[in-house]
Tab-separated table of N, CA, C and O in Angstrom:
chain	number	residue	atom	x	y	z
T	17	SER	N	-82.300	44.813	41.956
T	17	SER	CA	-82.338	45.558	43.307
T	17	SER	C	-82.783	46.938	43.064
T	17	SER	O	-82.761	47.474	41.980
T	18	HIS	N	-83.265	47.556	44.222
T	18	HIS	CA	-83.568	48.905	44.145
T	18	HIS	C	-82.425	49.813	43.740
T	18	HIS	O	-82.566	50.675	42.830
T	19	HIS	N	-81.194	49.543	44.283
T	19	HIS	CA	-80.027	50.276	43.900
T	19	HIS	C	-79.793	50.182	42.340
T	19	HIS	O	-79.438	51.108	41.705
T	20	SER	N	-79.793	48.866	41.765
T	20	SER	CA	-79.533	48.765	40.502
T	20	SER	C	-80.487	49.508	39.495
T	20	SER	O	-80.158	50.076	38.490
T	21	ALA	N	-81.717	49.545	39.962
T	21	ALA	CA	-82.775	50.268	39.103
T	21	ALA	C	-82.552	51.728	39.211
T	21	ALA	O	-82.586	52.424	38.116
T	22	MET	N	-82.041	52.301	40.439
T	22	MET	CA	-81.769	53.763	40.408
T	22	MET	C	-80.439	54.092	39.540
T	22	MET	O	-80.502	55.000	38.878
T	23	VAL	N	-79.582	53.205	39.615
T	23	VAL	CA	-78.299	53.341	38.795
T	23	VAL	C	-78.676	53.417	37.249
T	23	VAL	O	-78.214	54.100	36.521
T	24	PHE	N	-79.549	52.360	36.901
T	24	PHE	CA	-80.003	52.330	35.570
T	24	PHE	C	-80.713	53.684	35.135
T	24	PHE	O	-80.524	54.288	34.040
T	25	CYS	N	-81.623	54.244	36.114
T	25	CYS	CA	-82.436	55.472	35.677
T	25	CYS	C	-81.254	56.609	35.476
T	25	CYS	O	-81.402	57.396	34.731
T	26	HIS	N	-80.210	56.548	36.404
T	26	HIS	CA	-79.255	57.673	36.097
T	26	HIS	C	-78.498	57.586	34.789
T	26	HIS	O	-78.263	58.365	34.097
T	27	TRP	N	-78.041	56.238	34.555
T	27	TRP	CA	-77.410	56.039	33.282
T	27	TRP	C	-78.248	56.489	32.123
T	27	TRP	O	-77.841	57.075	31.151
T	28	LEU	N	-79.656	56.095	32.053
T	28	LEU	CA	-80.527	56.380	31.122
T	28	LEU	C	-80.665	57.894	30.964
T	28	LEU	O	-80.720	58.395	29.833
T	29	ARG	N	-80.698	58.585	32.083
T	29	ARG	CA	-80.926	60.120	32.126
T	29	ARG	C	-79.746	60.694	31.301
T	29	ARG	O	-79.737	61.631	30.484
T	30	LEU	N	-78.403	60.140	31.669
T	30	LEU	CA	-77.189	60.680	31.112
T	30	LEU	C	-77.201	60.307	29.574
T	30	LEU	O	-76.658	61.067	28.738
T	31	LYS	N	-77.643	59.074	29.226
T	31	LYS	CA	-77.568	58.677	27.818
T	31	LYS	C	-78.520	59.443	26.884
T	31	LYS	O	-78.240	59.792	25.754
T	32	THR	N	-79.675	59.740	27.415
T	32	THR	CA	-80.830	60.414	26.664
T	32	THR	C	-81.084	61.936	26.802
T	32	THR	O	-81.572	62.451	25.943
T	33	GLY	N	-80.489	62.350	27.988
T	33	GLY	CA	-80.762	63.704	28.292
T	33	GLY	C	-82.185	63.928	28.768
T	33	GLY	O	-82.523	65.108	28.909
T	34	LYS	N	-82.992	62.933	28.956
T	34	LYS	CA	-84.350	63.119	29.496
T	34	LYS	C	-84.434	62.580	31.012
T	34	LYS	O	-83.566	61.678	31.380
T	35	PRO	N	-85.344	62.982	31.744
T	35	PRO	CA	-85.344	62.641	33.153
T	35	PRO	C	-86.132	61.209	33.213
T	35	PRO	O	-87.055	61.031	32.625
T	36	TYR	N	-85.364	60.397	34.025
T	36	TYR	CA	-86.007	58.996	34.327
T	36	TYR	C	-85.884	58.808	35.776
T	36	TYR	O	-84.935	59.209	36.537
T	37	ARG	N	-87.063	58.177	36.500
T	37	ARG	CA	-86.962	57.855	37.757
T	37	ARG	C	-87.883	56.633	38.015
T	37	ARG	O	-88.732	56.309	37.185
T	38	LEU	N	-87.752	56.038	39.128
T	38	LEU	CA	-88.611	55.133	39.601
T	38	LEU	C	-89.972	55.628	40.118
T	38	LEU	O	-89.936	56.648	40.581
T	39	PRO	N	-91.043	54.940	39.974
T	39	PRO	CA	-92.335	55.470	40.575
T	39	PRO	C	-92.373	55.606	42.017
T	39	PRO	O	-91.666	54.776	42.676
T	40	THR	N	-93.010	56.538	42.439
T	40	THR	CA	-93.141	56.522	44.003
T	40	THR	C	-94.157	55.487	44.455
T	40	THR	O	-94.757	54.791	43.593
T	41	GLU	N	-94.238	55.059	45.711
T	41	GLU	CA	-95.125	54.178	46.162
T	41	GLU	C	-96.492	54.473	45.718
T	41	GLU	O	-97.256	53.454	45.314
T	42	ALA	N	-96.909	55.733	45.843
T	42	ALA	CA	-98.344	55.962	45.464
T	42	ALA	C	-98.547	55.719	43.857
T	42	ALA	O	-99.586	55.276	43.503
T	43	GLU	N	-97.661	56.236	43.186
T	43	GLU	CA	-97.764	55.968	41.678
T	43	GLU	C	-97.836	54.467	41.306
T	43	GLU	O	-98.572	54.118	40.492
T	44	TRP	N	-97.026	53.646	42.013
T	44	TRP	CA	-96.975	52.225	41.723
T	44	TRP	C	-98.340	51.612	42.194
T	44	TRP	O	-99.042	50.890	41.522
T	45	GLU	N	-98.869	52.051	43.313
T	45	GLU	CA	-100.179	51.642	43.915
T	45	GLU	C	-101.217	51.896	42.803
T	45	GLU	O	-102.052	51.051	42.560
T	46	TYR	N	-101.242	53.140	42.381
T	46	TYR	CA	-102.366	53.686	41.376
T	46	TYR	C	-102.157	52.797	40.128
T	46	TYR	O	-103.197	52.229	39.624
T	47	ALA	N	-100.996	52.506	39.589
T	47	ALA	CA	-100.729	51.733	38.374
T	47	ALA	C	-101.079	50.352	38.699
T	47	ALA	O	-101.830	49.635	37.770
T	48	CYS	N	-100.811	49.756	39.845
T	48	CYS	CA	-101.215	48.392	40.161
T	48	CYS	C	-102.718	48.163	40.334
T	48	CYS	O	-103.261	47.152	39.723
T	49	ARG	N	-103.412	49.101	40.967
T	49	ARG	CA	-104.904	48.966	41.118
T	49	ARG	C	-105.647	49.240	39.844
T	49	ARG	O	-106.788	48.914	39.845
T	50	ALA	N	-105.142	50.077	38.954
T	50	ALA	CA	-105.726	50.341	37.682
T	50	ALA	C	-107.145	50.851	37.779
T	50	ALA	O	-107.998	50.485	37.057
T	51	GLY	N	-107.288	51.853	38.716
T	51	GLY	CA	-108.566	52.431	38.818
T	51	GLY	C	-109.614	51.718	39.737
T	51	GLY	O	-110.662	52.185	39.830
T	52	THR	N	-109.287	50.444	40.117
T	52	THR	CA	-110.292	49.758	41.095
T	52	THR	C	-109.971	50.370	42.624
T	52	THR	O	-109.056	51.057	42.860
T	53	THR	N	-110.953	49.987	43.274
T	53	THR	CA	-110.963	50.343	44.733
T	53	THR	C	-110.449	49.274	45.592
T	53	THR	O	-110.143	49.411	46.859
T	54	GLY	N	-110.446	47.920	45.141
T	54	GLY	CA	-110.011	46.946	45.965
T	54	GLY	C	-108.603	46.631	46.075
T	54	GLY	O	-107.786	47.619	45.626
T	55	PRO	N	-108.164	45.694	46.619
T	55	PRO	CA	-106.664	45.402	46.896
T	55	PRO	C	-105.964	45.015	45.568
T	55	PRO	O	-104.796	44.880	45.592
T	56	TYR	N	-106.690	44.580	44.574
T	56	TYR	CA	-106.188	44.082	43.332
T	56	TYR	C	-106.399	44.953	42.066
T	56	TYR	O	-107.547	45.682	42.147
T	57	GLY	N	-105.692	44.924	41.024
T	57	GLY	CA	-105.925	45.637	39.768
T	57	GLY	C	-106.892	45.050	38.843
T	57	GLY	O	-106.902	45.201	37.701
T	58	PHE	N	-107.954	44.371	39.419
T	58	PHE	CA	-108.903	43.646	38.711
T	58	PHE	C	-110.140	43.624	39.554
T	58	PHE	O	-110.131	43.686	40.836
T	59	ASP	N	-111.387	43.546	38.937
T	59	ASP	CA	-112.643	43.651	39.675
T	59	ASP	C	-112.822	42.477	40.672
T	59	ASP	O	-113.507	42.595	41.839
T	60	ALA	N	-112.406	41.161	40.337
T	60	ALA	CA	-112.734	40.067	41.053
T	60	ALA	C	-111.874	40.061	42.325
T	60	ALA	O	-110.797	40.715	42.489
T	61	GLY	N	-112.182	39.182	43.212
T	61	GLY	CA	-111.432	38.965	44.508
T	61	GLY	C	-110.149	38.023	44.300
T	61	GLY	O	-109.755	37.780	43.189
T	62	LYS	N	-109.696	37.765	45.478
T	62	LYS	CA	-108.390	36.839	45.484
T	62	LYS	C	-108.545	35.605	44.606
T	62	LYS	O	-107.477	35.169	44.072
T	63	GLU	N	-109.693	35.125	44.432
T	63	GLU	CA	-109.721	33.821	43.724
T	63	GLU	C	-109.370	34.052	42.288
T	63	GLU	O	-109.071	33.055	41.552
T	64	LYS	N	-109.311	35.188	41.738
T	64	LYS	CA	-108.871	35.374	40.320
T	64	LYS	C	-107.387	35.768	40.276
T	64	LYS	O	-106.911	35.972	39.223
T	65	LEU	N	-106.715	35.853	41.375
T	65	LEU	CA	-105.386	36.288	41.470
T	65	LEU	C	-104.436	35.319	40.520
T	65	LEU	O	-103.474	35.920	39.823
T	66	THR	N	-104.766	34.061	40.453
T	66	THR	CA	-103.962	33.188	39.588
T	66	THR	C	-103.950	33.652	38.034
T	66	THR	O	-103.182	33.328	37.229
T	67	ASP	N	-105.183	34.291	37.660
T	67	ASP	CA	-105.186	34.915	36.261
T	67	ASP	C	-104.333	35.983	36.070
T	67	ASP	O	-103.814	36.329	34.954
T	68	TYR	N	-103.740	36.635	37.070
T	68	TYR	CA	-103.066	37.945	37.030
T	68	TYR	C	-101.551	37.965	37.576
T	68	TYR	O	-100.808	38.799	37.149
T	69	ALA	N	-101.339	36.853	38.335
T	69	ALA	CA	-100.000	36.908	38.997
T	69	ALA	C	-99.412	35.478	39.233
T	69	ALA	O	-100.066	34.500	39.262
T	70	TRP	N	-98.011	35.483	39.268
T	70	TRP	CA	-97.434	34.310	39.674
T	70	TRP	C	-97.083	34.508	41.129
T	70	TRP	O	-96.666	35.532	41.613
T	71	PHE	N	-97.308	33.412	41.841
T	71	PHE	CA	-96.846	33.413	43.276
T	71	PHE	C	-96.608	31.947	43.701
T	71	PHE	O	-96.614	31.061	42.899
T	72	LYS	N	-96.232	31.763	44.927
T	72	LYS	CA	-95.685	30.386	45.418
T	72	LYS	C	-96.642	29.309	45.025
T	72	LYS	O	-96.183	28.247	44.593
T	73	ASP	N	-97.955	29.545	45.352
T	73	ASP	CA	-98.889	28.341	45.020
T	73	ASP	C	-99.061	28.099	43.590
T	73	ASP	O	-99.643	27.004	43.278
T	74	ASN	N	-98.735	28.868	42.617
T	74	ASN	CA	-99.067	28.641	41.240
T	74	ASN	C	-97.802	28.704	40.293
T	74	ASN	O	-97.843	28.608	39.147
T	75	SER	N	-96.676	28.925	41.027
T	75	SER	CA	-95.412	29.161	40.091
T	75	SER	C	-94.780	27.955	39.506
T	75	SER	O	-93.894	27.998	38.740
T	76	LYS	N	-95.212	26.777	40.102
T	76	LYS	CA	-94.566	25.477	39.514
T	76	LYS	C	-95.439	25.059	38.327
T	76	LYS	O	-96.551	24.722	38.486
T	77	THR	N	-94.902	25.180	37.132
T	77	THR	CA	-95.570	24.671	35.929
T	77	THR	C	-94.639	23.612	35.151
T	77	THR	O	-93.669	23.376	35.681
T	78	ASP	N	-95.206	23.086	34.128
T	78	ASP	CA	-94.346	22.154	33.314
T	78	ASP	C	-93.160	22.894	32.731
T	78	ASP	O	-92.055	22.128	32.695
T	79	GLU	N	-93.264	24.075	32.477
T	79	GLU	CA	-92.187	24.701	31.916
T	79	GLU	C	-91.129	25.206	32.852
T	79	GLU	O	-89.993	25.415	32.679
T	80	MET	N	-91.665	25.448	34.162
T	80	MET	CA	-90.790	26.026	35.270
T	80	MET	C	-91.051	25.061	36.419
T	80	MET	O	-91.682	25.534	37.399
T	81	PRO	N	-90.636	23.824	36.373
T	81	PRO	CA	-90.969	22.811	37.493
T	81	PRO	C	-90.376	23.268	38.824
T	81	PRO	O	-90.882	22.715	39.856
T	82	ASP	N	-89.278	24.108	38.882
T	82	ASP	CA	-88.826	24.392	40.187
T	82	ASP	C	-89.372	25.647	40.744
T	82	ASP	O	-89.047	26.105	41.843
T	83	GLY	N	-90.294	26.190	40.083
T	83	GLY	CA	-91.075	27.454	40.567
T	83	GLY	C	-90.278	28.746	40.527
T	83	GLY	O	-90.507	29.627	41.309
T	84	THR	N	-89.262	28.796	39.651
T	84	THR	CA	-88.498	29.978	39.642
T	84	THR	C	-89.299	31.131	38.831
T	84	THR	O	-90.425	30.923	38.538
T	85	THR	N	-88.530	32.101	38.444
T	85	THR	CA	-89.235	33.352	37.794
T	85	THR	C	-89.875	32.952	36.549
T	85	THR	O	-89.321	31.920	35.892
T	86	HIS	N	-90.819	33.599	36.003
T	86	HIS	CA	-91.545	33.299	34.825
T	86	HIS	C	-91.275	34.602	33.805
T	86	HIS	O	-91.103	35.499	34.316
T	87	PRO	N	-91.277	34.365	32.505
T	87	PRO	CA	-91.094	35.436	31.583
T	87	PRO	C	-92.361	36.487	31.689
T	87	PRO	O	-93.324	36.151	32.215
T	88	PRO	N	-91.916	37.645	31.544
T	88	PRO	CA	-92.974	38.791	31.750
T	88	PRO	C	-94.107	38.510	30.785
T	88	PRO	O	-94.020	38.079	29.719
T	89	GLY	N	-95.302	38.994	31.062
T	89	GLY	CA	-96.580	39.073	30.315
T	89	GLY	C	-97.140	37.669	30.126
T	89	GLY	O	-97.929	37.512	29.281
T	90	GLY	N	-96.820	36.818	31.136
T	90	GLY	CA	-97.506	35.440	31.011
T	90	GLY	C	-98.957	35.267	31.523
T	90	GLY	O	-99.528	34.289	31.524
T	91	LYS	N	-99.387	36.363	32.256
T	91	LYS	CA	-100.758	36.421	32.850
T	91	LYS	C	-101.463	37.550	32.162
T	91	LYS	O	-100.893	38.329	31.360
T	92	LYS	N	-102.590	37.755	32.553
T	92	LYS	CA	-103.417	38.904	32.125
T	92	LYS	C	-102.958	40.192	32.587
T	92	LYS	O	-102.418	40.356	33.597
T	93	ALA	N	-103.206	41.222	31.673
T	93	ALA	CA	-102.855	42.579	32.139
T	93	ALA	C	-104.033	43.174	32.913
T	93	ALA	O	-105.203	42.754	32.848
T	94	ASN	N	-103.782	44.224	33.654
T	94	ASN	CA	-104.850	44.862	34.332
T	94	ASN	C	-105.587	45.907	33.328
T	94	ASN	O	-105.139	46.016	32.277
T	95	ALA	N	-106.492	46.658	34.026
T	95	ALA	CA	-107.244	47.577	33.161
T	95	ALA	C	-106.396	48.641	32.478
T	95	ALA	O	-106.905	49.205	31.450
T	96	PHE	N	-105.213	48.945	33.002
T	96	PHE	CA	-104.425	49.967	32.334
T	96	PHE	C	-103.494	49.298	31.354
T	96	PHE	O	-102.679	49.965	30.672
T	97	GLY	N	-103.622	47.984	31.066
T	97	GLY	CA	-102.660	47.322	30.173
T	97	GLY	C	-101.325	46.974	30.773
T	97	GLY	O	-100.479	46.546	30.020
T	98	LEU	N	-101.260	46.908	31.999
T	98	LEU	CA	-99.988	46.583	32.644
T	98	LEU	C	-99.862	45.098	33.068
T	98	LEU	O	-100.993	44.732	33.782
T	99	TYR	N	-98.976	44.499	32.792
T	99	TYR	CA	-98.675	43.131	33.286
T	99	TYR	C	-97.844	43.069	34.479
T	99	TYR	O	-96.970	43.868	34.840
T	100	ASP	N	-98.020	41.854	35.209
T	100	ASP	CA	-97.055	41.553	36.271
T	100	ASP	C	-97.024	42.466	37.383
T	100	ASP	O	-95.957	42.803	37.970
T	101	MET	N	-98.098	43.167	37.862
T	101	MET	CA	-98.180	44.055	38.904
T	101	MET	C	-98.429	43.458	40.186
T	101	MET	O	-98.152	44.168	41.212
T	102	HIS	N	-98.807	42.154	40.172
T	102	HIS	CA	-98.988	41.449	41.453
T	102	HIS	C	-98.133	40.282	41.477
T	102	HIS	O	-97.759	39.859	40.433
T	103	GLY	N	-97.884	39.699	42.711
T	103	GLY	CA	-97.065	38.485	42.726
T	103	GLY	C	-95.785	38.682	43.253
T	103	GLY	O	-95.346	39.852	43.420
């Protein structure tokens, strides 16, 4: 949850003495789009979304037959090298 992430950032700040925070919406959007101008962080349109994200229509696999969450990094990274920014 958002609250849990905020508490973790606070704990990490106390533990390390360094500032930690969640990204703003604008920062997240910039990281997600990875320098592209379209709605996705890759050049192709929606038809390539399955290469970059898990979502309802493609989340059921042999390893996850119930369509639950998937391990991170299972899809392609965006141009900034960030995984799992969509879905």
